[in-house]
Coordinates of C-alpha atoms and ligand atoms in Angstrom, one line a residue:
M1 CA 15.2 0.3 -13.8
I2 CA 15.3 -0.8 -10.4
R3 CA 14.8 0.2 -7.1
P4 CA 17.9 0.7 -4.9
Q5 CA 19.3 -2.6 -3.2
D6 CA 21.3 -3.7 -0.2
T7 CA 23.1 -6.9 -2.3
F8 CA 26.2 -8.6 -2.3
T9 CA 27.1 -6.4 -5.6
R10 CA 25.1 -3.8 -4.5
E11 CA 24.4 -0.5 -2.1
R12 CA 22.6 2.7 -1.6
K13 CA 22.4 5.6 0.8
N14 CA 19.8 6.8 2.3
L15 CA 19.3 10.5 1.7
N16 CA 15.8 11.4 3.7
G17 CA 16.2 13.5 6.5
M18 CA 16.8 17.4 6.9
W19 CA 17.6 19.4 3.5
S20 CA 17.8 23.3 3.3
F21 CA 15.1 24.5 1.5
R22 CA 13.1 27.4 -0.1
L23 CA 10.6 28.2 -2.1
D24 CA 10.9 30.5 -5.3
H25 CA 7.9 33.3 -5.4
D26 CA 9.4 35.4 -7.3
G27 CA 10.4 32.9 -9.7
V28 CA 14.6 34.1 -10.1
G29 CA 16.2 30.9 -8.8
R30 CA 16.8 29.3 -12.4
E31 CA 17.9 32.5 -13.3
Q32 CA 20.2 33.3 -10.8
R33 CA 21.6 29.6 -10.5
W34 CA 20.4 28.6 -7.1
A35 CA 22.1 25.4 -7.3
A36 CA 24.8 26.2 -8.0
A37 CA 26.0 27.2 -4.6
P38 CA 24.6 27.2 -1.6
L39 CA 20.9 28.5 -0.8
T40 CA 21.1 31.8 0.9
E41 CA 17.5 32.1 2.6
A42 CA 16.7 28.7 2.7
E43 CA 15.2 26.9 5.8
E44 CA 15.0 23.9 6.2
M45 CA 12.5 21.1 5.5
A46 CA 12.3 17.1 6.2
V47 CA 12.5 14.9 3.7
P48 CA 10.0 12.9 3.0
A49 CA 7.2 15.2 3.4
S50 CA 5.1 17.5 1.9
Y51 CA 6.2 21.4 2.8
N52 CA 3.2 22.2 2.5
D53 CA 1.5 22.2 6.3
I54 CA 5.4 22.0 7.5
S55 CA 4.5 26.0 8.4
A56 CA 2.0 27.7 9.3
D57 CA 2.3 30.8 6.7
A58 CA -0.9 30.2 3.6
A59 CA 1.4 31.4 1.0
V60 CA 3.7 28.1 2.1
R61 CA 0.8 26.2 2.1
D62 CA -0.8 27.2 -1.3
F63 CA 2.6 28.1 -3.2
S64 CA 3.3 27.4 -6.8
G65 CA 6.4 27.3 -8.5
D66 CA 9.2 26.3 -7.9
A67 CA 10.8 24.5 -4.4
Y68 CA 15.0 24.1 -4.0
Y69 CA 15.9 21.4 -2.5
Q70 CA 19.3 21.1 -1.5
R71 CA 21.9 19.0 0.6
T72 CA 25.8 17.8 0.9
V73 CA 26.4 14.2 -0.5
R74 CA 29.5 12.1 0.4
V75 CA 29.7 9.8 -2.3
P76 CA 31.8 6.7 -0.4
K77 CA 35.9 5.8 -1.3
G78 CA 34.2 2.2 -1.3
W79 CA 32.0 3.2 -4.7
D80 CA 35.2 3.6 -7.3
G81 CA 35.0 2.8 -10.9
Q82 CA 30.5 1.7 -9.7
R83 CA 28.0 3.1 -11.2
I84 CA 26.3 5.7 -9.2
T85 CA 23.0 6.6 -9.3
L86 CA 20.3 9.2 -7.7
Y87 CA 17.3 7.6 -7.0
V88 CA 14.1 9.8 -6.2
E89 CA 10.6 7.9 -5.5
S90 CA 8.1 10.7 -6.2
A91 CA 8.9 14.6 -6.7
T92 CA 5.4 16.6 -7.0
H93 CA 4.3 17.2 -10.0
H94 CA 8.3 18.0 -12.1
A95 CA 11.6 17.7 -10.7
T96 CA 14.9 19.1 -12.0
V97 CA 18.2 17.9 -10.7
W98 CA 22.4 19.9 -10.0
V99 CA 25.1 18.1 -9.6
D100 CA 27.1 21.0 -8.2
G101 CA 25.2 22.8 -10.5
K102 CA 25.5 21.3 -13.8
E103 CA 21.6 19.8 -14.9
V104 CA 21.3 16.0 -14.4
A105 CA 18.1 14.8 -14.6
S106 CA 14.9 16.3 -15.2
H107 CA 11.5 14.2 -15.1
S108 CA 7.8 14.8 -15.0
G109 CA 5.4 12.9 -12.9
G110 CA 4.6 13.5 -9.4
Y111 CA 3.7 10.2 -8.2
L112 CA 6.2 7.5 -9.6
P113 CA 9.9 7.0 -9.4
F114 CA 13.1 8.3 -12.1
E115 CA 16.8 7.4 -11.7
A116 CA 19.7 10.2 -12.7
D117 CA 22.6 8.2 -13.7
L118 CA 26.2 10.8 -11.5
T119 CA 28.5 8.3 -12.8
S120 CA 30.6 11.0 -14.7
H121 CA 29.6 14.1 -12.4
V122 CA 30.7 12.2 -9.2
S123 CA 33.7 11.1 -8.1
A124 CA 33.9 8.5 -5.3
G125 CA 36.2 9.6 -1.6
Q126 CA 34.2 13.3 -2.5
E127 CA 31.3 15.5 -1.8
F128 CA 28.8 17.2 -4.2
L129 CA 26.2 19.8 -4.1
L130 CA 23.2 18.2 -4.9
T131 CA 20.5 20.1 -5.9
I132 CA 16.5 19.3 -7.2
C133 CA 13.9 21.6 -7.6
V134 CA 10.2 20.3 -7.8
N135 CA 7.7 21.8 -9.0
N136 CA 3.7 21.5 -7.9
V137 CA 1.9 23.2 -11.3
L138 CA -0.2 21.3 -12.7
T139 CA -1.7 22.6 -16.3
F140 CA -3.5 20.9 -19.4
Q141 CA -0.5 19.4 -20.4
T142 CA 0.2 17.7 -16.9
I143 CA -1.2 14.1 -15.2
P144 CA -2.9 15.1 -13.5
P145 CA -4.3 18.3 -15.4
G146 CA -4.7 21.7 -14.0
V147 CA -4.9 25.2 -15.1
I148 CA -3.5 28.1 -13.6
E149 CA -6.0 31.4 -13.4
D150 CA -5.8 35.4 -12.7
T151 CA -7.7 36.4 -9.8
P152 CA -7.7 39.3 -7.8
S153 CA -4.4 37.9 -5.7
G154 CA -2.6 36.7 -8.5
P155 CA -2.0 33.4 -10.3
K156 CA -4.0 30.3 -8.6
Q157 CA -3.7 26.9 -9.4
I158 CA -6.9 25.5 -10.2
Y159 CA -7.3 21.4 -10.3
W160 CA -10.7 18.7 -10.6
H161 CA -9.4 16.6 -8.3
D162 CA -10.6 16.3 -4.8
F163 CA -8.2 15.9 -2.8
F164 CA -5.1 18.9 -1.4
N165 CA -1.9 19.1 -4.1
Y166 CA 0.9 18.0 -1.8
A167 CA 4.0 19.0 -3.1
G168 CA 7.7 17.8 -2.5
L169 CA 9.5 15.1 -2.0
H170 CA 6.6 13.0 -1.0
R171 CA 9.5 9.2 -0.7
T172 CA 12.8 8.4 0.2
V173 CA 15.7 9.9 -2.0
W174 CA 18.8 7.2 -2.6
L175 CA 21.6 7.4 -3.6
A176 CA 22.8 4.2 -5.2
A177 CA 26.2 1.9 -6.7
S178 CA 26.0 -1.2 -9.1
A179 CA 28.5 -2.7 -10.9
Q180 CA 28.6 -1.2 -14.4
T181 CA 27.5 -4.3 -15.8
R182 CA 24.0 -5.0 -14.0
V183 CA 20.7 -6.3 -14.3
E184 CA 18.8 -3.8 -15.3
D185 CA 15.1 -4.9 -15.9
V186 CA 13.4 -8.5 -14.8
T187 CA 10.0 -9.0 -15.7
V188 CA 8.4 -11.9 -14.3
T189 CA 5.3 -13.8 -15.1
T190 CA 3.6 -16.7 -13.0
D191 CA 1.3 -19.3 -13.7
Y192 CA 0.2 -22.9 -12.5
E193 CA -1.0 -26.1 -12.6
G194 CA -2.0 -28.3 -10.2
T195 CA 0.7 -28.6 -7.7
T196 CA 3.2 -27.4 -10.5
G197 CA 3.8 -23.5 -10.8
T198 CA 6.2 -21.9 -13.7
V199 CA 7.5 -18.8 -13.1
G200 CA 8.9 -17.7 -16.8
Y201 CA 11.5 -14.1 -16.0
T202 CA 13.0 -12.2 -18.8
V203 CA 15.5 -9.8 -17.5
V204 CA 18.0 -7.2 -19.3
V205 CA 21.4 -6.7 -18.7
E206 CA 22.8 -3.7 -19.4
G207 CA 26.3 -2.1 -19.6
G208 CA 28.4 -5.3 -20.4
E209 CA 29.1 -8.3 -23.3
D210 CA 29.5 -11.9 -22.6
V211 CA 27.2 -11.5 -19.7
T212 CA 25.7 -14.6 -18.7
V213 CA 22.6 -14.6 -16.7
R214 CA 21.5 -17.1 -13.7
T215 CA 18.6 -17.0 -11.3
E216 CA 17.7 -18.8 -9.0
L217 CA 14.3 -19.3 -6.5
R218 CA 14.2 -19.3 -3.2
D219 CA 10.8 -20.4 -1.1
E220 CA 10.4 -18.5 2.5
D221 CA 12.7 -21.1 4.3
G222 CA 15.3 -20.3 1.8
Q223 CA 15.3 -23.5 0.2
V224 CA 16.3 -23.3 -3.3
V225 CA 13.6 -25.0 -5.1
A226 CA 14.4 -23.8 -9.0
K227 CA 17.2 -22.9 -11.0
G228 CA 17.7 -21.3 -14.8
T229 CA 19.9 -19.6 -16.6
G230 CA 19.5 -17.1 -19.6
A231 CA 17.9 -13.7 -19.8
T232 CA 14.6 -15.5 -20.5
G233 CA 14.1 -18.6 -19.3
E234 CA 11.0 -20.7 -17.1
L235 CA 11.4 -22.0 -13.9
V236 CA 9.4 -25.0 -12.7
V237 CA 8.3 -25.7 -8.8
E238 CA 6.7 -28.2 -7.6
D239 CA 4.8 -28.5 -4.5
V240 CA 3.9 -24.9 -5.6
H241 CA 2.6 -22.5 -2.6
L242 CA 0.6 -19.6 -4.2
W243 CA -0.2 -16.2 -3.8
Q244 CA -3.5 -16.2 -2.1
P245 CA -5.3 -13.0 -0.9
G246 CA -5.0 -12.7 2.9
A247 CA -1.7 -15.1 2.3
G248 CA 0.7 -13.5 1.0
Y249 CA 3.4 -16.4 0.2
L250 CA 6.3 -15.1 -1.7
Y251 CA 9.5 -16.9 -3.0
T252 CA 12.8 -15.0 -3.9
L253 CA 13.9 -14.9 -7.3
E254 CA 17.5 -13.7 -7.6
V255 CA 19.1 -12.8 -10.7
Q256 CA 22.3 -12.5 -11.3
A257 CA 24.5 -11.4 -13.9
V258 CA 28.2 -13.5 -14.1
V259 CA 31.1 -13.2 -16.8
D260 CA 33.9 -15.2 -16.9
D261 CA 32.3 -17.1 -13.9
E262 CA 32.3 -14.3 -11.8
V263 CA 28.7 -12.9 -10.2
V264 CA 29.4 -8.8 -11.0
D265 CA 25.7 -7.9 -10.1
S266 CA 22.5 -9.7 -8.2
I267 CA 19.7 -8.3 -6.9
H268 CA 16.7 -10.2 -5.4
Q269 CA 12.8 -9.9 -7.2
T270 CA 10.5 -11.4 -4.8
V271 CA 7.3 -13.5 -6.4
G272 CA 3.4 -14.8 -5.7
V273 CA 2.6 -17.2 -7.4
R274 CA -0.8 -16.6 -8.8
T275 CA -3.3 -16.1 -11.6
V276 CA -5.9 -13.4 -12.3
T277 CA -8.7 -13.9 -15.2
V278 CA -11.9 -12.4 -16.2
D279 CA -14.2 -15.2 -17.0
G280 CA -17.8 -13.8 -17.8
T281 CA -19.0 -12.1 -15.1
R282 CA -16.2 -13.0 -12.4
F283 CA -12.8 -12.2 -11.5
L284 CA -10.8 -14.7 -10.3
I285 CA -7.7 -15.3 -8.5
N286 CA -6.1 -18.3 -8.6
G287 CA -9.4 -20.0 -10.1
E288 CA -11.7 -18.7 -7.7
P289 CA -14.4 -16.2 -7.8
F290 CA -12.9 -13.4 -6.2
Y291 CA -14.8 -10.5 -4.1
F292 CA -13.2 -7.6 -3.4
T293 CA -14.5 -5.4 0.0
G294 CA -11.9 -2.2 1.6
F295 CA -11.9 1.1 0.4
G296 CA -10.7 3.6 -2.3
M297 CA -7.7 5.0 -0.6
H298 CA -5.5 8.1 -0.4
E299 CA -1.5 8.9 1.3
D300 CA -3.0 11.8 3.5
H301 CA -1.5 12.5 7.2
D302 CA -1.8 15.6 9.4
T303 CA 1.7 17.3 8.9
V304 CA 3.2 15.3 6.5
G305 CA 0.6 15.4 3.8
K306 CA 1.4 13.0 1.0
A307 CA 5.1 11.6 2.5
H308 CA 5.1 7.7 3.4
V309 CA 5.7 7.2 6.9
D310 CA 6.4 3.5 7.5
A311 CA 4.8 3.6 10.6
L312 CA 1.7 5.4 9.4
M313 CA 1.3 2.8 6.4
L314 CA 1.9 -0.1 9.3
R315 CA -1.3 1.0 10.6
D316 CA -3.5 1.7 7.8
F317 CA -2.5 -2.1 7.5
H318 CA -3.3 -3.2 10.6
L319 CA -6.9 -1.3 10.0
L320 CA -7.4 -3.1 7.0
E321 CA -6.9 -6.3 8.6
W322 CA -9.1 -5.5 11.2
I323 CA -12.3 -4.1 9.4
G324 CA -12.5 -7.5 7.0
A325 CA -10.9 -5.9 3.7
N326 CA -9.0 -7.7 1.3
S327 CA -8.3 -5.1 -1.2
F328 CA -7.6 -1.0 -2.1
R329 CA -7.6 0.9 -4.6
T330 CA -4.3 3.6 -5.0
S331 CA -6.5 6.0 -5.7
H332 CA -5.9 8.4 -7.5
Y333 CA -1.8 8.0 -7.9
P334 CA 0.8 5.2 -7.8
Y335 CA 1.6 5.0 -4.3
S336 CA 4.9 4.7 -2.9
E337 CA 6.9 1.0 -3.2
D338 CA 7.1 0.1 0.3
V339 CA 3.0 -0.2 0.4
M340 CA 3.8 -2.3 -2.6
D341 CA 6.0 -4.6 -0.9
Y342 CA 3.9 -4.4 1.8
A343 CA 0.1 -5.5 0.4
D344 CA 2.3 -7.9 -0.6
R345 CA 3.8 -9.5 2.0
A346 CA 0.2 -9.5 3.5
G347 CA -1.9 -10.4 0.5
I348 CA -3.5 -7.8 0.2
V349 CA -5.7 -7.3 -3.3
I350 CA -4.6 -4.3 -5.4
I351 CA -6.7 -1.9 -7.9
D352 CA -3.5 0.1 -9.1
E353 CA -4.6 3.5 -10.7
T354 CA -2.8 6.2 -12.5
P355 CA -2.4 9.9 -11.2
A356 CA -5.0 10.8 -13.9
V357 CA -7.7 12.1 -12.1
G358 CA -10.0 15.3 -12.9
L359 CA -10.1 14.5 -16.6
N360 CA -13.2 16.2 -16.3
S361 CA -15.3 19.6 -17.6
G362 CA -17.8 18.4 -15.4
I363 CA -16.4 17.6 -11.8
G364 CA -14.5 20.2 -10.1
G365 CA -13.2 18.5 -6.6
G366 CA -16.0 16.6 -6.0
I367 CA -18.9 18.4 -6.7
F368 CA -20.8 18.7 -10.2
G369 CA -20.9 21.5 -11.9
G370 CA -19.0 22.8 -15.1
Q371 CA -15.6 24.4 -14.7
G372 CA -16.0 26.5 -17.8
Y373 CA -14.1 24.7 -19.9
Q374 CA -14.5 21.4 -22.9
T375 CA -12.4 18.2 -21.6
F376 CA -11.1 16.6 -25.0
T377 CA -10.2 20.6 -27.0
P378 CA -7.0 20.9 -29.2
E379 CA -6.3 23.9 -26.3
T380 CA -7.1 22.1 -23.0
I381 CA -6.5 17.9 -22.5
N382 CA -5.1 16.8 -26.3
D383 CA -3.0 15.0 -28.2
E384 CA -0.3 15.6 -25.9
T385 CA -2.0 14.8 -22.5
R386 CA -2.6 11.3 -24.7
E387 CA 1.3 11.3 -24.6
V388 CA 2.0 12.6 -21.4
H389 CA -0.7 9.6 -20.5
A390 CA 0.7 7.1 -21.6
R391 CA 3.6 7.0 -20.6
V392 CA 2.3 7.6 -17.5
I393 CA 0.4 3.8 -17.9
R394 CA 4.3 2.5 -19.3
D395 CA 6.0 3.9 -16.0
L396 CA 3.5 2.7 -13.7
I397 CA 3.0 -0.8 -15.2
A398 CA 7.0 -0.7 -15.5
R399 CA 6.7 0.2 -11.8
D400 CA 4.3 -2.3 -10.5
K401 CA 3.9 -5.0 -13.6
N402 CA 6.3 -8.0 -10.6
H403 CA 3.8 -7.1 -7.3
P404 CA 1.5 -10.3 -7.4
S405 CA -0.9 -7.7 -5.5
V406 CA -1.5 -6.4 -8.5
V407 CA -4.6 -7.3 -10.3
L408 CA -6.8 -4.7 -11.9
W409 CA -5.0 -1.6 -14.1
S410 CA -6.9 1.3 -13.2
I411 CA -6.1 4.0 -16.0
A412 CA -8.3 6.7 -15.2
N413 CA -9.8 8.2 -12.9
E414 CA -13.4 9.5 -13.4
P415 CA -12.9 11.2 -16.4
E416 CA -15.5 12.6 -19.1
S417 CA -16.4 9.2 -20.8
D418 CA -19.5 9.5 -23.2
T419 CA -18.4 11.9 -25.8
E420 CA -16.9 11.3 -28.9
G421 CA -13.7 12.9 -27.9
A422 CA -13.8 10.7 -24.7
E423 CA -13.6 7.7 -26.5
N424 CA -10.9 8.8 -29.2
Y425 CA -9.0 9.5 -26.6
F426 CA -9.3 7.0 -24.6
R427 CA -9.1 4.1 -27.3
P428 CA -5.0 3.6 -27.3
L429 CA -4.9 4.3 -24.0
F430 CA -6.4 0.8 -23.3
D431 CA -4.1 -0.9 -26.1
V432 CA -1.0 0.7 -24.6
A433 CA -1.7 -0.8 -21.2
R434 CA -2.7 -4.2 -22.9
E435 CA 0.6 -3.8 -24.6
A436 CA 2.7 -2.9 -21.4
D437 CA 1.4 -5.8 -19.8
P438 CA -1.1 -8.6 -22.2
T439 CA -1.4 -10.5 -18.3
R440 CA -3.5 -8.0 -16.4
P441 CA -6.8 -6.6 -17.4
V442 CA -7.5 -3.2 -17.1
G443 CA -10.3 -0.8 -16.7
F444 CA -10.8 2.8 -15.8
V445 CA -13.4 4.1 -12.9
N446 CA -16.8 5.4 -14.4
V447 CA -18.1 8.7 -13.5
M448 CA -21.5 9.0 -11.9
L449 CA -22.1 11.9 -15.3
A450 CA -21.9 8.9 -17.3
P451 CA -24.5 6.0 -16.4
H452 CA -25.3 2.8 -17.7
G453 CA -26.1 3.5 -21.5
K454 CA -23.8 6.8 -22.2
C455 CA -20.8 5.7 -21.1
R456 CA -18.6 5.5 -24.6
V457 CA -14.8 4.3 -23.0
S458 CA -16.3 1.2 -20.7
Q459 CA -16.4 -0.5 -24.3
F460 CA -12.6 -1.6 -24.2
A461 CA -12.4 -2.1 -20.2
D462 CA -12.1 -5.8 -18.8
V463 CA -14.0 -4.6 -15.7
I464 CA -16.5 -2.2 -15.3
M465 CA -15.8 0.0 -12.5
L466 CA -18.1 2.6 -10.8
N467 CA -18.2 5.6 -8.5
R468 CA -22.0 6.2 -7.4
Y469 CA -23.2 8.7 -4.7
Y470 CA -26.9 7.5 -5.3
G471 CA -28.1 9.1 -1.7
W472 CA -24.9 11.6 -1.1
Y473 CA -24.8 13.7 -3.8
V474 CA -28.1 12.7 -5.6
N475 CA -31.0 11.8 -3.6
T476 CA -30.0 13.3 -0.9
G477 CA -30.9 11.6 2.1
D478 CA -34.0 9.6 0.4
L479 CA -32.6 6.0 0.6
V480 CA -35.8 5.0 -0.1
A481 CA -35.3 6.6 -3.7
A482 CA -31.4 6.2 -4.1
E483 CA -31.7 2.0 -4.3
K484 CA -34.4 2.5 -6.4
V485 CA -32.7 4.4 -8.9
W486 CA -29.7 2.8 -8.0
T487 CA -30.2 -0.7 -8.7
E488 CA -31.9 0.1 -12.2
E489 CA -28.9 1.5 -13.1
L490 CA -27.7 -1.5 -11.7
T491 CA -29.1 -3.8 -13.5
G492 CA -28.1 -2.2 -16.5
W493 CA -24.5 -2.1 -16.3
A494 CA -25.2 -5.6 -15.2
S495 CA -26.4 -6.9 -18.7
E496 CA -23.4 -5.6 -20.3
G497 CA -21.5 -9.5 -19.2
K498 CA -18.6 -8.3 -17.9
P499 CA -17.0 -8.0 -14.2
I500 CA -18.6 -5.2 -11.8
I501 CA -16.7 -3.1 -9.5
I502 CA -17.9 -0.2 -7.4
T503 CA -14.9 1.0 -6.3
E504 CA -16.9 4.5 -4.1
Y505 CA -19.7 4.8 -3.0
G506 CA -19.6 7.3 0.5
A507 CA -21.4 9.5 2.7
D508 CA -19.1 13.0 4.5
T509 CA -19.7 11.9 7.8
M510 CA -18.3 14.0 11.1
P511 CA -17.3 12.1 13.6
G512 CA -19.5 12.5 17.2
L513 CA -22.9 13.5 14.8
H514 CA -25.5 11.9 16.0
Q515 CA -28.9 11.8 14.8
L516 CA -32.0 9.8 14.6
P517 CA -33.2 9.6 12.6
A518 CA -30.4 8.6 10.4
A519 CA -29.7 12.3 7.9
P520 CA -27.1 13.3 6.4
W521 CA -23.8 14.3 7.8
S522 CA -24.5 11.8 11.2
E523 CA -22.8 9.0 12.0
E524 CA -26.1 7.2 11.5
Y525 CA -26.8 7.9 8.3
Q526 CA -22.9 7.3 6.3
V527 CA -24.0 2.8 8.1
E528 CA -27.5 3.1 6.9
Y529 CA -26.3 4.6 3.3
L530 CA -23.5 1.6 3.0
D531 CA -25.9 -0.5 4.6
M532 CA -28.6 0.2 1.6
N533 CA -25.8 0.3 -0.9
H534 CA -24.9 -3.5 0.2
R535 CA -28.4 -4.5 -0.3
V536 CA -28.1 -3.8 -3.9
F537 CA -25.4 -4.6 -4.6
D538 CA -26.1 -8.3 -3.5
S539 CA -28.5 -8.0 -5.3
I540 CA -26.9 -8.3 -8.6
E541 CA -25.0 -11.1 -9.3
A542 CA -22.3 -9.4 -11.7
V543 CA -21.2 -7.4 -8.9
V544 CA -18.2 -9.2 -7.6
G545 CA -16.8 -5.4 -4.9
E546 CA -17.4 -3.4 -3.3
Q547 CA -15.2 -0.7 -2.0
V548 CA -16.1 2.4 0.3
W549 CA -14.9 5.9 -0.7
N550 CA -12.8 6.9 2.0
F551 CA -10.7 4.7 4.3
A552 CA -10.0 8.2 6.1
D553 CA -11.2 11.9 6.0
F554 CA -8.5 13.7 3.8
A555 CA -7.3 16.7 3.0
T556 CA -9.2 19.0 0.0
T557 CA -8.4 22.7 -1.7
A558 CA -11.3 24.6 -0.3
G559 CA -14.2 24.8 -0.9
I560 CA -17.9 25.2 0.6
M561 CA -19.0 21.4 0.7
R562 CA -15.9 20.6 2.1
V563 CA -15.6 20.7 6.2
G564 CA -12.1 20.1 6.3
G565 CA -11.5 18.0 3.9
N566 CA -13.9 15.6 3.0
K567 CA -15.6 13.3 5.4
K568 CA -15.9 10.6 4.1
G569 CA -14.2 8.4 5.9
V570 CA -15.0 5.4 7.6
F571 CA -11.7 6.4 10.1
T572 CA -11.2 10.1 10.8
R573 CA -7.8 11.3 9.9
D574 CA -5.9 10.4 12.1
R575 CA -7.0 6.8 12.0
Q576 CA -10.2 6.3 14.7
P577 CA -13.1 4.7 14.0
K578 CA -16.9 5.8 13.5
A579 CA -19.8 4.0 13.7
A580 CA -19.4 3.0 10.2
A581 CA -15.9 1.1 10.7
H582 CA -17.7 -1.7 12.9
Y583 CA -21.1 -1.8 10.5
L584 CA -18.0 -2.9 7.8
R585 CA -15.9 -5.0 9.9
G586 CA -18.8 -6.9 10.9
R587 CA -19.9 -7.8 7.2
W588 CA -16.2 -8.0 5.7
T589 CA -15.6 -10.4 8.3
A590 CA -18.6 -12.0 8.5
R591 CA -17.9 -12.6 3.8
A592 CA -14.2 -13.4 4.8
S593 CA -15.4 -16.2 7.0
K594 CA -17.3 -18.3 4.6
Ligands
BDP1 C1 -15.2 11.4 -6.4 C2 -14.2 11.6 -6.4 C3 -13.6 11.3 -5.6 C4 -13.6 12.1 -4.6 C5 -15.0 11.8 -4.6 C6 -16.2 13.1 -3.2 O1 -13.7 9.9 -7.8 O2 -11.4 11.5 -5.6 O3 -13.1 12.7 -3.5 O4 -15.8 12.0 -5.8 O5 -17.0 13.9 -3.6 O6 -16.2 12.2 -8.0 O7 -15.9 12.5 -2.0

């Protein structure tokens, strides 16, 4: 599956804008066949957007169930004889698609795209009624998991991740056309020796016979630097221009499907030539030790929730540059494909994470405390969940495998990892990731509840990723004690002989609250807390990265530990700096210029 492109052989039509919208409060939409006719009692809804924060109605914000989106689509006349598909970049969390009332596709996995082949259901030069039902219910067999509990006010969605369960069509919806005989997939791998680069490629062609594959690699000036023939091959690039952190040089690989000397399909794939290796406790990009600076982030904004908006994305990348960050983690789900493309161009390094967050009954909403469930049992997170998890890992790698910015896979955030159940659950999932991508290291993010010596899953990881809140959730307000115990624990992890990235450390901070001497929630405390952490990291050689939690304040579910959401942002939710932003800028820009 290739994201829709505009090329000489392909066309795409953006279906974003206002759609007809109706929440199915009584769960009758399927029985009453809402998809078969124009929605009655409908409102308008913007695509892309989360629907939750658009209206002023709590029943919309907190809705669980089916949300119907509908619009009329006209198929261009010129698309006659073409393969016509619908490509939905993100429907959180489940989607069912109907064309004129006929079900044509369904998909689970709210942060990854899916495609529906509409060729036999629509006609060029005609219109059709497109309905997408987006369901946001989380269960023990979804990734991320959740459960519906009975409460005095009715059934309520419970989940264990500390960000609001936004729902809707969060990214672009495309109608796309290509030839029947087409390039269905391309995988690139890169390497170099001295000044000579190599770009290996494997192309999958579908829908035709006797198809020849031709490839052409161009540099950023549009000059052809190498050509190939055949579905697999290796292109040699003399005087290679490497993709580097901070300098995202990209070649473009044009892949053509050729029948009888006619180019029937052509797609473009950007390629960054770089290597990633783990060597002892070092993390190497292009053979050079790399130190991650940056953040765990969120796709999260006022009003639009989890929608991708180009302008808002740009602002975030500008702030990353301003603060001197070289990387981020896609906590806690795959981000928009536009974000990944931009990071490739900007030379920002990405730890790419699956949506497996909240697989831990010891944590609720970022707050420690049991939830009355056991994590891994036949009734809770079970074999079926693991199958879903495996599929999500494969789908994430299939989508993001060609991004040079991605240097490490994170297969889960803060799962239970100190039990036999966890060890059995995760062992095969690491194999799944390595089989899908033998070229990148794999890890998961370890939680404070499974400290060094107790964790049974880190043994499978190439890189150790730790979230720690010494001085916040523990040793609250006592940075002297925090520094001591944190150093002790980290020294233990360093003995594992693997690189360590601190993927979360942070303190909630109310912008504008000042206190001297510093105390938790003040801007001063956030700075002193970060500074203490940095002393600890700088004392341990195996630490190869620091990503602060979080880039910006973000929305969460209601809770007594959250004041208008999670306030651990270094920037506010509307992307203005707290004092910590200036402090980090000093540290990271000094490090970058070394
Ligand atoms: C960690 C989670 C993160 C939370 C954070 C917090 O990985 O999603 O938002 O703690 O409590 O447990 O702020």
